[in-house]
mmCIF file of C-alpha atoms and ligand atoms in Angstrom:
data_model
loop_
_atom_site.group_PDB
_atom_site.id
_atom_site.type_symbol
_atom_site.label_atom_id
_atom_site.label_comp_id
_atom_site.label_asym_id
_atom_site.label_seq_id
_atom_site.Cartn_x
_atom_site.Cartn_y
_atom_site.Cartn_z
ATOM 1 C CA MET A 1 0.000 0.000 0.000
ATOM 2 C CA ASN A 2 1.458 3.397 -0.899
ATOM 3 C CA ALA A 3 1.546 6.321 1.517
ATOM 4 C CA VAL A 4 -1.569 8.049 0.178
ATOM 5 C CA GLU A 5 -3.567 4.856 0.580
ATOM 6 C CA LYS A 6 -2.212 4.420 4.102
ATOM 7 C CA LEU A 7 -3.290 7.943 4.972
ATOM 8 C CA ILE A 8 -6.765 7.397 3.545
ATOM 9 C CA ASP A 9 -6.952 4.109 5.404
ATOM 10 C CA GLY A 10 -6.213 5.875 8.697
ATOM 11 C CA GLN A 11 -2.957 4.028 9.395
ATOM 12 C CA LEU A 12 -0.178 5.343 11.590
ATOM 13 C CA MET A 13 2.137 7.339 9.328
ATOM 14 C CA LYS A 14 5.937 7.387 9.394
ATOM 15 C CA LYS A 15 8.145 10.262 8.342
ATOM 16 C CA GLY A 16 8.947 8.463 5.093
ATOM 17 C CA ASP A 17 5.224 8.165 4.333
ATOM 18 C CA PHE A 18 4.753 11.895 4.715
ATOM 19 C CA LEU A 19 7.811 12.559 2.545
ATOM 20 C CA GLU A 20 6.299 10.314 -0.128
ATOM 21 C CA ILE A 21 3.002 12.223 0.022
ATOM 22 C CA LEU A 22 4.742 15.586 -0.068
ATOM 23 C CA ALA A 23 6.738 14.460 -3.104
ATOM 24 C CA ASP A 24 3.480 13.533 -4.854
ATOM 25 C CA PHE A 25 2.435 17.181 -4.741
ATOM 26 C CA GLY A 26 1.670 18.161 -8.311
ATOM 27 C CA ASP A 27 0.826 14.658 -9.477
ATOM 28 C CA GLU A 28 -2.663 15.233 -10.787
ATOM 29 C CA ARG A 29 -4.183 11.823 -10.164
ATOM 30 C CA THR A 30 -2.955 11.546 -6.613
ATOM 31 C CA MET A 31 -3.980 15.116 -5.854
ATOM 32 C CA GLU A 32 -7.483 14.458 -7.136
ATOM 33 C CA ARG A 33 -7.822 11.314 -5.078
ATOM 34 C CA LEU A 34 -6.580 13.073 -1.924
ATOM 35 C CA THR A 35 -8.916 16.018 -2.361
ATOM 36 C CA ARG A 36 -11.899 13.808 -3.067
ATOM 37 C CA GLU A 37 -11.246 11.687 -0.001
ATOM 38 C CA ALA A 38 -10.638 14.756 2.176
ATOM 39 C CA VAL A 39 -13.982 16.238 1.173
ATOM 40 C CA ARG A 40 -15.701 12.902 1.705
ATOM 41 C CA VAL A 41 -14.320 12.643 5.235
ATOM 42 C CA ARG A 42 -15.168 16.262 5.972
ATOM 43 C CA LYS A 43 -18.764 15.715 4.809
ATOM 44 C CA LYS A 44 -19.075 12.464 6.726
ATOM 45 C CA HIS A 45 -18.337 14.286 9.987
ATOM 46 C CA TYR A 46 -19.538 17.844 9.455
ATOM 47 C CA GLY A 47 -21.827 17.673 6.400
ATOM 48 C CA ILE A 48 -21.781 20.914 4.443
ATOM 49 C CA LYS A 49 -21.614 23.086 7.558
ATOM 50 C CA VAL A 50 -19.024 25.827 7.786
ATOM 51 C CA PHE A 51 -18.382 27.160 11.281
ATOM 52 C CA THR A 52 -17.503 30.796 11.798
ATOM 53 C CA ARG A 53 -15.287 32.375 14.421
ATOM 54 C CA GLY A 54 -15.382 36.089 15.092
ATOM 55 C CA LEU A 55 -11.765 37.204 15.309
ATOM 56 C CA ILE A 56 -11.067 40.060 17.706
ATOM 57 C CA GLU A 57 -7.509 41.315 17.320
ATOM 58 C CA PHE A 58 -7.354 43.081 20.643
ATOM 59 C CA THR A 59 -3.703 44.131 20.848
ATOM 60 C CA ASN A 60 -0.799 44.390 18.444
ATOM 61 C CA TYR A 61 1.802 45.090 21.108
ATOM 62 C CA CYS A 62 4.204 42.159 21.332
ATOM 63 C CA LYS A 63 7.254 41.384 23.405
ATOM 64 C CA ASN A 64 8.451 38.731 20.991
ATOM 65 C CA ASN A 65 10.299 39.301 17.779
ATOM 66 C CA CYS A 66 9.301 36.460 15.452
ATOM 67 C CA TYR A 67 11.211 37.281 12.273
ATOM 68 C CA TYR A 68 8.278 36.760 9.895
ATOM 69 C CA CYS A 69 5.678 38.805 11.740
ATOM 70 C CA GLY A 70 4.786 42.426 11.033
ATOM 71 C CA ILE A 71 3.787 43.166 14.638
ATOM 72 C CA ARG A 72 7.004 41.767 16.148
ATOM 73 C CA GLY A 73 8.183 43.871 19.058
ATOM 74 C CA GLY A 74 11.266 44.989 17.170
ATOM 75 C CA ASN A 75 9.325 46.689 14.384
ATOM 76 C CA PRO A 76 9.453 50.426 15.137
ATOM 77 C CA HIS A 77 7.066 51.228 12.279
ATOM 78 C CA ALA A 78 4.113 49.236 13.588
ATOM 79 C CA VAL A 79 1.359 51.570 14.807
ATOM 80 C CA ARG A 80 0.414 50.053 18.146
ATOM 81 C CA TYR A 81 -3.059 49.818 19.690
ATOM 82 C CA ARG A 82 -4.888 48.017 22.473
ATOM 83 C CA LEU A 83 -8.629 47.563 22.887
ATOM 84 C CA THR A 84 -10.247 48.276 26.229
ATOM 85 C CA LYS A 85 -12.488 45.697 27.823
ATOM 86 C CA GLU A 86 -15.457 47.808 26.751
ATOM 87 C CA GLU A 87 -14.272 47.878 23.137
ATOM 88 C CA ILE A 88 -13.768 44.110 23.167
ATOM 89 C CA LEU A 89 -17.300 43.657 24.516
ATOM 90 C CA GLU A 90 -18.655 45.897 21.773
ATOM 91 C CA CYS A 91 -17.030 43.611 19.219
ATOM 92 C CA CYS A 92 -18.721 40.631 20.892
ATOM 93 C CA GLU A 93 -22.077 42.383 20.897
ATOM 94 C CA GLU A 94 -21.846 43.099 17.207
ATOM 95 C CA GLY A 95 -20.626 39.561 16.601
ATOM 96 C CA TRP A 96 -23.487 38.067 18.547
ATOM 97 C CA ARG A 97 -26.011 40.066 16.496
ATOM 98 C CA LEU A 98 -24.379 38.844 13.312
ATOM 99 C CA GLY A 99 -24.703 35.214 14.416
ATOM 100 C CA PHE A 100 -21.226 34.428 15.726
ATOM 101 C CA ARG A 101 -21.174 31.888 18.567
ATOM 102 C CA THR A 102 -17.399 31.693 18.905
ATOM 103 C CA PHE A 103 -15.197 34.648 19.703
ATOM 104 C CA VAL A 104 -11.448 34.463 19.247
ATOM 105 C CA LEU A 105 -9.336 36.885 21.226
ATOM 106 C CA GLN A 106 -6.029 37.128 19.409
ATOM 107 C CA GLY A 107 -3.080 39.367 20.039
ATOM 108 C CA GLY A 108 0.624 39.794 20.368
ATOM 109 C CA GLU A 109 2.243 38.788 23.644
ATOM 110 C CA ASP A 110 1.370 42.022 25.407
ATOM 111 C CA PRO A 111 2.444 42.276 29.070
ATOM 112 C CA PHE A 112 -0.227 44.948 29.640
ATOM 113 C CA TYR A 113 -2.794 42.144 29.709
ATOM 114 C CA THR A 114 -1.762 40.589 32.989
ATOM 115 C CA ASP A 115 -3.517 37.424 34.133
ATOM 116 C CA GLU A 116 -5.758 39.606 36.252
ATOM 117 C CA ARG A 117 -6.835 41.725 33.274
ATOM 118 C CA MET A 118 -7.292 38.640 31.100
ATOM 119 C CA LEU A 119 -9.431 36.929 33.719
ATOM 120 C CA GLU A 120 -11.647 39.968 33.964
ATOM 121 C CA ILE A 121 -12.163 40.015 30.193
ATOM 122 C CA ILE A 122 -12.774 36.249 30.003
ATOM 123 C CA ARG A 123 -15.320 36.306 32.863
ATOM 124 C CA GLU A 124 -17.141 39.267 31.398
ATOM 125 C CA ILE A 125 -17.427 37.711 27.931
ATOM 126 C CA LYS A 126 -18.496 34.312 29.257
ATOM 127 C CA GLY A 127 -20.907 35.976 31.698
ATOM 128 C CA GLN A 128 -22.623 37.929 28.950
ATOM 129 C CA TYR A 129 -22.453 35.174 26.321
ATOM 130 C CA PRO A 130 -22.636 31.878 28.208
ATOM 131 C CA ASP A 131 -23.696 29.979 25.099
ATOM 132 C CA CYS A 132 -20.713 31.145 23.073
ATOM 133 C CA ALA A 133 -17.306 29.522 22.933
ATOM 134 C CA LEU A 134 -14.308 31.655 23.777
ATOM 135 C CA THR A 135 -10.998 30.968 22.088
ATOM 136 C CA LEU A 136 -7.757 32.589 23.186
ATOM 137 C CA SER A 137 -4.708 33.117 20.999
ATOM 138 C CA VAL A 138 -2.252 35.107 23.054
ATOM 139 C CA GLY A 139 0.904 33.063 22.792
ATOM 140 C CA GLU A 140 3.079 31.273 25.314
ATOM 141 C CA LYS A 141 2.088 31.488 28.988
ATOM 142 C CA SER A 142 2.779 29.474 32.095
ATOM 143 C CA ARG A 143 0.689 26.399 32.791
ATOM 144 C CA GLU A 144 -0.700 28.275 35.779
ATOM 145 C CA SER A 145 -1.942 31.161 33.613
ATOM 146 C CA TYR A 146 -3.499 28.710 31.165
ATOM 147 C CA ARG A 147 -5.181 26.981 34.108
ATOM 148 C CA LEU A 148 -6.623 30.247 35.425
ATOM 149 C CA PHE A 149 -7.897 31.237 31.970
ATOM 150 C CA ARG A 150 -9.523 27.840 31.549
ATOM 151 C CA GLU A 151 -11.166 27.957 34.981
ATOM 152 C CA SER A 152 -12.615 31.365 34.291
ATOM 153 C CA GLY A 153 -14.263 30.109 31.130
ATOM 154 C CA ALA A 154 -11.933 30.004 28.130
ATOM 155 C CA ASP A 155 -12.840 26.994 25.978
ATOM 156 C CA ARG A 156 -10.224 26.817 23.271
ATOM 157 C CA TYR A 157 -6.675 27.960 22.552
ATOM 158 C CA LEU A 158 -4.854 28.573 19.300
ATOM 159 C CA LEU A 159 -1.086 28.347 19.361
ATOM 160 C CA ARG A 160 0.500 27.418 16.071
ATOM 161 C CA HIS A 161 3.688 25.472 16.583
ATOM 162 C CA GLU A 162 5.005 27.305 13.439
ATOM 163 C CA THR A 163 7.472 24.503 12.576
ATOM 164 C CA ALA A 164 8.276 21.230 14.296
ATOM 165 C CA ASP A 165 11.920 21.254 13.188
ATOM 166 C CA GLU A 166 14.408 22.668 15.731
ATOM 167 C CA ALA A 167 16.806 24.208 13.218
ATOM 168 C CA HIS A 168 13.976 25.716 11.191
ATOM 169 C CA TYR A 169 12.363 27.062 14.351
ATOM 170 C CA GLY A 170 15.659 28.769 15.142
ATOM 171 C CA LYS A 171 15.689 30.404 11.719
ATOM 172 C CA LEU A 172 12.240 31.907 12.214
ATOM 173 C CA HIS A 173 12.597 33.040 15.834
ATOM 174 C CA PRO A 174 15.129 34.775 18.065
ATOM 175 C CA GLN A 175 17.099 32.645 20.516
ATOM 176 C CA THR A 176 14.852 33.706 23.381
ATOM 177 C CA MET A 177 12.165 31.425 21.953
ATOM 178 C CA SER A 178 12.263 27.652 21.671
ATOM 179 C CA LEU A 179 10.326 24.913 19.955
ATOM 180 C CA LYS A 180 10.566 22.874 23.127
ATOM 181 C CA HIS A 181 8.688 25.486 25.136
ATOM 182 C CA ARG A 182 6.114 26.015 22.402
ATOM 183 C CA LYS A 183 5.385 22.279 22.329
ATOM 184 C CA GLN A 184 5.227 22.193 26.124
ATOM 185 C CA CYS A 185 2.571 24.925 26.014
ATOM 186 C CA LEU A 186 0.512 22.863 23.581
ATOM 187 C CA TYR A 187 0.678 19.780 25.790
ATOM 188 C CA ASP A 188 -0.193 21.871 28.855
ATOM 189 C CA LEU A 189 -3.201 23.361 27.086
ATOM 190 C CA LYS A 190 -4.380 19.928 26.043
ATOM 191 C CA SER A 191 -4.098 18.468 29.519
ATOM 192 C CA LEU A 192 -6.051 21.410 30.937
ATOM 193 C CA GLY A 193 -9.034 20.469 28.812
ATOM 194 C CA TYR A 194 -8.876 23.092 26.108
ATOM 195 C CA GLN A 195 -9.763 22.363 22.521
ATOM 196 C CA VAL A 196 -6.327 23.097 21.131
ATOM 197 C CA GLY A 197 -5.161 24.391 17.786
ATOM 198 C CA ALA A 198 -1.646 24.008 16.397
ATOM 199 C CA GLY A 199 -0.402 24.717 12.890
ATOM 200 C CA MET A 200 2.212 26.239 10.660
ATOM 201 C CA MET A 201 2.739 28.600 7.787
ATOM 202 C CA VAL A 202 3.260 27.017 4.385
ATOM 203 C CA GLY A 203 6.356 28.183 2.536
ATOM 204 C CA SER A 204 7.988 30.019 5.423
ATOM 205 C CA PRO A 205 11.662 30.809 4.753
ATOM 206 C CA GLY A 206 13.780 27.708 5.212
ATOM 207 C CA GLN A 207 10.873 25.287 5.056
ATOM 208 C CA THR A 208 11.630 22.048 3.235
ATOM 209 C CA MET A 209 9.848 18.764 2.580
ATOM 210 C CA GLU A 210 11.748 17.465 5.612
ATOM 211 C CA THR A 211 10.459 20.157 7.955
ATOM 212 C CA LEU A 212 6.926 19.760 6.601
ATOM 213 C CA ALA A 213 7.125 16.014 7.225
ATOM 214 C CA GLU A 214 8.152 16.852 10.805
ATOM 215 C CA ASP A 215 5.118 19.148 11.073
ATOM 216 C CA LEU A 216 2.799 16.361 9.976
ATOM 217 C CA LEU A 217 4.432 13.883 12.349
ATOM 218 C CA PHE A 218 3.992 16.343 15.191
ATOM 219 C CA LEU A 219 0.324 16.887 14.321
ATOM 220 C CA GLN A 220 -0.180 13.120 14.257
ATOM 221 C CA GLU A 221 1.345 12.887 17.724
ATOM 222 C CA LEU A 222 -0.325 15.915 19.345
ATOM 223 C CA LYS A 223 -3.740 15.252 17.807
ATOM 224 C CA PRO A 224 -4.920 18.843 18.090
ATOM 225 C CA HIS A 225 -8.620 19.672 17.695
ATOM 226 C CA MET A 226 -7.857 22.496 15.294
ATOM 227 C CA VAL A 227 -5.070 23.113 12.812
ATOM 228 C CA GLY A 228 -4.419 26.571 11.407
ATOM 229 C CA ILE A 229 -2.377 26.612 8.244
ATOM 230 C CA GLY A 230 -1.949 29.389 5.730
ATOM 231 C CA PRO A 231 0.693 30.478 3.272
ATOM 232 C CA PHE A 232 3.594 32.581 4.532
ATOM 233 C CA ILE A 233 3.279 36.131 3.171
ATOM 234 C CA PRO A 234 6.219 38.538 3.495
ATOM 235 C CA HIS A 235 5.854 41.717 5.514
ATOM 236 C CA HIS A 236 7.835 44.737 4.329
ATOM 237 C CA ASP A 237 9.229 45.585 7.787
ATOM 238 C CA THR A 238 10.798 42.185 8.479
ATOM 239 C CA CYS A 239 14.056 40.552 7.436
ATOM 240 C CA PHE A 240 11.980 38.225 5.247
ATOM 241 C CA ALA A 241 10.566 41.146 3.227
ATOM 242 C CA LYS A 242 12.149 39.886 0.013
ATOM 243 C CA GLU A 243 11.317 36.202 0.501
ATOM 244 C CA PRO A 244 8.731 34.628 -1.794
ATOM 245 C CA ALA A 245 5.250 33.940 -0.433
ATOM 246 C CA GLY A 246 4.110 30.369 0.147
ATOM 247 C CA SER A 247 2.114 28.528 -2.489
ATOM 248 C CA VAL A 248 -1.674 28.423 -2.511
ATOM 249 C CA GLU A 249 -1.637 25.023 -4.213
ATOM 250 C CA GLN A 250 0.648 23.510 -1.605
ATOM 251 C CA THR A 251 -1.500 24.930 1.185
ATOM 252 C CA LEU A 252 -4.550 23.284 -0.384
ATOM 253 C CA HIS A 253 -2.701 19.998 -0.700
ATOM 254 C CA LEU A 254 -1.740 20.143 2.978
ATOM 255 C CA LEU A 255 -5.300 21.002 4.015
ATOM 256 C CA SER A 256 -6.440 17.754 2.391
ATOM 257 C CA VAL A 257 -3.621 15.772 3.982
ATOM 258 C CA ILE A 258 -4.451 17.184 7.416
ATOM 259 C CA ARG A 259 -8.163 16.467 6.981
ATOM 260 C CA LEU A 260 -7.319 12.839 6.318
ATOM 261 C CA LEU A 261 -4.742 12.645 9.097
ATOM 262 C CA LEU A 262 -7.145 14.092 11.697
ATOM 263 C CA PRO A 263 -10.611 13.361 10.293
ATOM 264 C CA ARG A 264 -12.650 15.413 12.795
ATOM 265 C CA VAL A 265 -10.244 18.362 12.915
ATOM 266 C CA LEU A 266 -11.584 21.914 12.789
ATOM 267 C CA LEU A 267 -9.728 23.335 9.832
ATOM 268 C CA PRO A 268 -9.982 26.982 8.837
ATOM 269 C CA ALA A 269 -9.711 28.332 5.326
ATOM 270 C CA THR A 270 -7.516 31.203 6.481
ATOM 271 C CA THR A 271 -7.376 34.892 5.682
ATOM 272 C CA ALA A 272 -3.797 34.434 4.435
ATOM 273 C CA LEU A 273 -5.112 31.959 1.870
ATOM 274 C CA GLY A 274 -7.761 34.510 0.844
ATOM 275 C CA THR A 275 -5.080 37.187 0.627
ATOM 276 C CA LEU A 276 -2.928 35.315 -1.893
ATOM 277 C CA ASP A 277 -5.822 34.151 -4.045
ATOM 278 C CA PRO A 278 -9.163 35.928 -4.527
ATOM 279 C CA PHE A 279 -10.884 32.556 -4.185
ATOM 280 C CA GLY A 280 -8.438 31.123 -1.674
ATOM 281 C CA ARG A 281 -10.985 30.533 1.047
ATOM 282 C CA GLU A 282 -13.447 28.863 -1.319
ATOM 283 C CA LYS A 283 -10.633 26.648 -2.555
ATOM 284 C CA GLY A 284 -9.742 25.868 1.044
ATOM 285 C CA LEU A 285 -13.279 24.613 1.679
ATOM 286 C CA ALA A 286 -13.080 22.502 -1.459
ATOM 287 C CA ALA A 287 -9.871 20.943 -0.097
ATOM 288 C CA GLY A 288 -11.371 19.871 3.244
ATOM 289 C CA ALA A 289 -11.516 22.996 5.424
ATOM 290 C CA ASN A 290 -14.668 23.591 7.488
ATOM 291 C CA VAL A 291 -14.104 26.870 9.354
ATOM 292 C CA VAL A 292 -13.788 30.543 8.443
ATOM 293 C CA MET A 293 -12.607 33.291 10.764
ATOM 294 C CA PRO A 294 -13.875 36.692 9.675
ATOM 295 C CA ASN A 295 -12.659 39.815 11.396
ATOM 296 C CA LEU A 296 -14.700 41.423 14.180
ATOM 297 C CA SER A 297 -12.057 43.961 15.181
ATOM 298 C CA PRO A 298 -13.011 47.646 15.074
ATOM 299 C CA VAL A 299 -12.454 48.892 11.520
ATOM 300 C CA ARG A 300 -10.267 51.745 12.812
ATOM 301 C CA ASN A 301 -7.667 49.271 14.129
ATOM 302 C CA ARG A 302 -7.769 46.601 11.460
ATOM 303 C CA LYS A 303 -5.024 47.834 9.179
ATOM 304 C CA ASP A 304 -2.683 48.025 12.173
ATOM 305 C CA TYR A 305 -2.957 44.310 12.941
ATOM 306 C CA GLU A 306 -0.649 43.757 10.037
ATOM 307 C CA LEU A 307 1.009 40.360 10.356
ATOM 308 C CA TYR A 308 1.827 40.366 6.614
ATOM 309 C CA ASP A 309 1.339 42.655 3.632
ATOM 310 C CA ASN A 310 -1.939 43.188 1.743
ATOM 311 C CA LYS A 311 -4.182 41.453 4.290
ATOM 312 C CA ILE A 312 -7.764 41.395 3.020
ATOM 313 C CA CYS A 313 -10.969 42.657 4.684
ATOM 314 C CA THR A 314 -9.292 45.492 6.596
ATOM 315 C CA GLY A 315 -11.697 48.139 5.281
ATOM 316 C CA GLU A 316 -15.079 46.462 5.593
ATOM 317 C CA GLU A 317 -17.524 46.541 8.485
ATOM 318 C CA SER A 318 -17.954 43.195 10.257
ATOM 319 C CA ALA A 319 -21.488 42.856 8.924
ATOM 320 C CA GLN A 320 -20.280 43.300 5.348
ATOM 321 C CA CYS A 321 -17.575 40.692 5.889
ATOM 322 C CA ARG A 322 -20.009 38.172 7.251
ATOM 323 C CA GLU A 323 -22.525 38.715 4.446
ATOM 324 C CA CYS A 324 -19.872 38.550 1.789
ATOM 325 C CA LEU A 325 -18.467 35.311 3.174
ATOM 326 C CA GLU A 326 -21.897 33.792 3.622
ATOM 327 C CA SER A 327 -22.735 34.216 -0.045
ATOM 328 C CA ARG A 328 -19.291 33.075 -1.166
ATOM 329 C CA ILE A 329 -19.645 29.923 0.918
ATOM 330 C CA ALA A 330 -23.140 29.235 -0.386
ATOM 331 C CA ALA A 331 -21.884 29.697 -3.950
ATOM 332 C CA VAL A 332 -19.524 26.732 -3.551
ATOM 333 C CA GLY A 333 -22.180 24.477 -2.028
ATOM 334 C CA TYR A 334 -21.562 24.895 1.695
ATOM 335 C CA GLU A 335 -23.604 26.488 4.444
ATOM 336 C CA MET A 336 -22.356 29.008 6.970
ATOM 337 C CA VAL A 337 -23.993 28.189 10.303
ATOM 338 C CA SER A 338 -24.536 30.026 13.542
ATOM 339 C CA GLU A 339 -23.285 27.464 16.060
ATOM 340 C CA ARG A 340 -20.427 27.131 18.535
ATOM 341 C CA GLY A 341 -18.954 24.505 16.263
ATOM 342 C CA ASP A 342 -17.107 22.412 18.814
ATOM 343 C CA PHE A 343 -14.842 19.523 17.923
ATOM 344 C CA LEU A 344 -17.158 16.621 17.059
ATOM 345 C CA ASN A 345 -18.291 14.647 20.121
ATOM 346 C CA TRP A 346 -16.593 17.093 22.458
ATOM 347 C CA LYS A 347 -17.603 16.364 26.043
HETATM 348 N N1 LIG B 401 0.888 35.905 19.462
HETATM 349 C C1 LIG B 401 -0.014 34.839 19.138
HETATM 350 C C2 LIG B 401 -0.757 35.078 17.847
HETATM 351 C C3 LIG B 401 0.152 35.104 16.654
HETATM 352 S S1 LIG B 401 -0.538 35.774 15.160
HETATM 353 C C4 LIG B 401 0.784 33.546 19.113
HETATM 354 O O1 LIG B 401 1.977 33.561 19.366
HETATM 355 O O2 LIG B 401 0.188 32.515 18.887
HETATM 356 C C5 LIG B 401 -1.251 34.338 14.461
HETATM 357 C C6 LIG B 401 -0.464 33.598 13.399
HETATM 358 O O3 LIG B 401 -0.212 34.395 12.264
HETATM 359 C C7 LIG B 401 0.914 33.130 13.789
HETATM 360 O O4 LIG B 401 0.841 31.986 14.564
HETATM 361 C C8 LIG B 401 1.604 32.914 12.433
HETATM 362 O O5 LIG B 401 1.576 31.540 12.046
HETATM 363 C C9 LIG B 401 0.771 33.765 11.483
HETATM 364 N N2 LIG B 401 1.634 34.753 10.813
HETATM 365 C C10 LIG B 401 2.438 35.664 11.388
HETATM 366 N N3 LIG B 401 3.160 36.315 10.452
HETATM 367 C C11 LIG B 401 2.776 35.804 9.249
HETATM 368 C C12 LIG B 401 3.194 36.042 7.912
HETATM 369 N N4 LIG B 401 4.134 36.930 7.610
HETATM 370 N N5 LIG B 401 2.589 35.340 6.931
HETATM 371 C C13 LIG B 401 1.640 34.432 7.219
HETATM 372 N N6 LIG B 401 1.236 34.146 8.463
HETATM 373 C C14 LIG B 401 1.804 34.819 9.477
#
């Protein structure tokens, strides 16, 4: 049995199997088979439903200096902002009216939001919207902080591992950061009962078939509930400004592989994918994705949450974004729903 058949069959994959699958990228027959199977598995578990998450980018201050990221602490040109608790709650209110039942609080690693401030925000959101899921995406914290956030109501946590290869990790991040700690955070989050999301950029500088195979092996081992992948897109104020962007086609291929590897995974068709290709998100759905994450941040701040260049949907009102996406999703045969959209059979 070849590697693609093993993957479809749900067998435990070895690094060599993933390398074989990655090498098949571009082979039309294999690609077609993978995509077809990925969509079949997606439909078996989630039908034609597409879950939505309202993304609230509540701070772009960051103490880290990830080399690829436009809001890295070392970028003096980033125009910094923070939302107050009241502003965050206004975003939720608007989101609720528009039908969102998951809010994602994402930001840089901003020391202003101490545990105490975070707990206040989490309690307030969960108090006002008890039937909504709350996802956090605020980087690496201590197990104790994660525990406090979870106890005060946070349901899910997104923390992309970025790359599962040590040397590659070191190329993308300053020495103050480590893959070991990032992985530890993911295991902590999992053991605390979060629905956890990992993931990586596709085509980040220094990425190879080897490092991608390591990523897939790590995902197989961690078994996250969500996987966020999108193409790397250069940002003009980073040392990777002149590096080429990742490939849309390869991202789609990996979406299908990940759907088959983790059949019930919550898999977003990301904004980065929609930025590189006008129909990127639709193509993502057709490759096995089942989540979209439109922006709920105040329009006045959106352009400043600039992780990479030319990010889409920075000018539109949240309502416009939701409507636009809803019709785009319907046009490709899926249905945007107003549900929490938990991992299937979540306790
Ligand atoms: N501080 C949080 C949130 C990071 S921003 C954390 O550490 O998890 C969310 C994601 O955007 C990152 O995990 C990264 O994978 C992605 N990202 C950052 N810069 C990018 C770029 N130039 N191109 C594509 N994706 C990028």
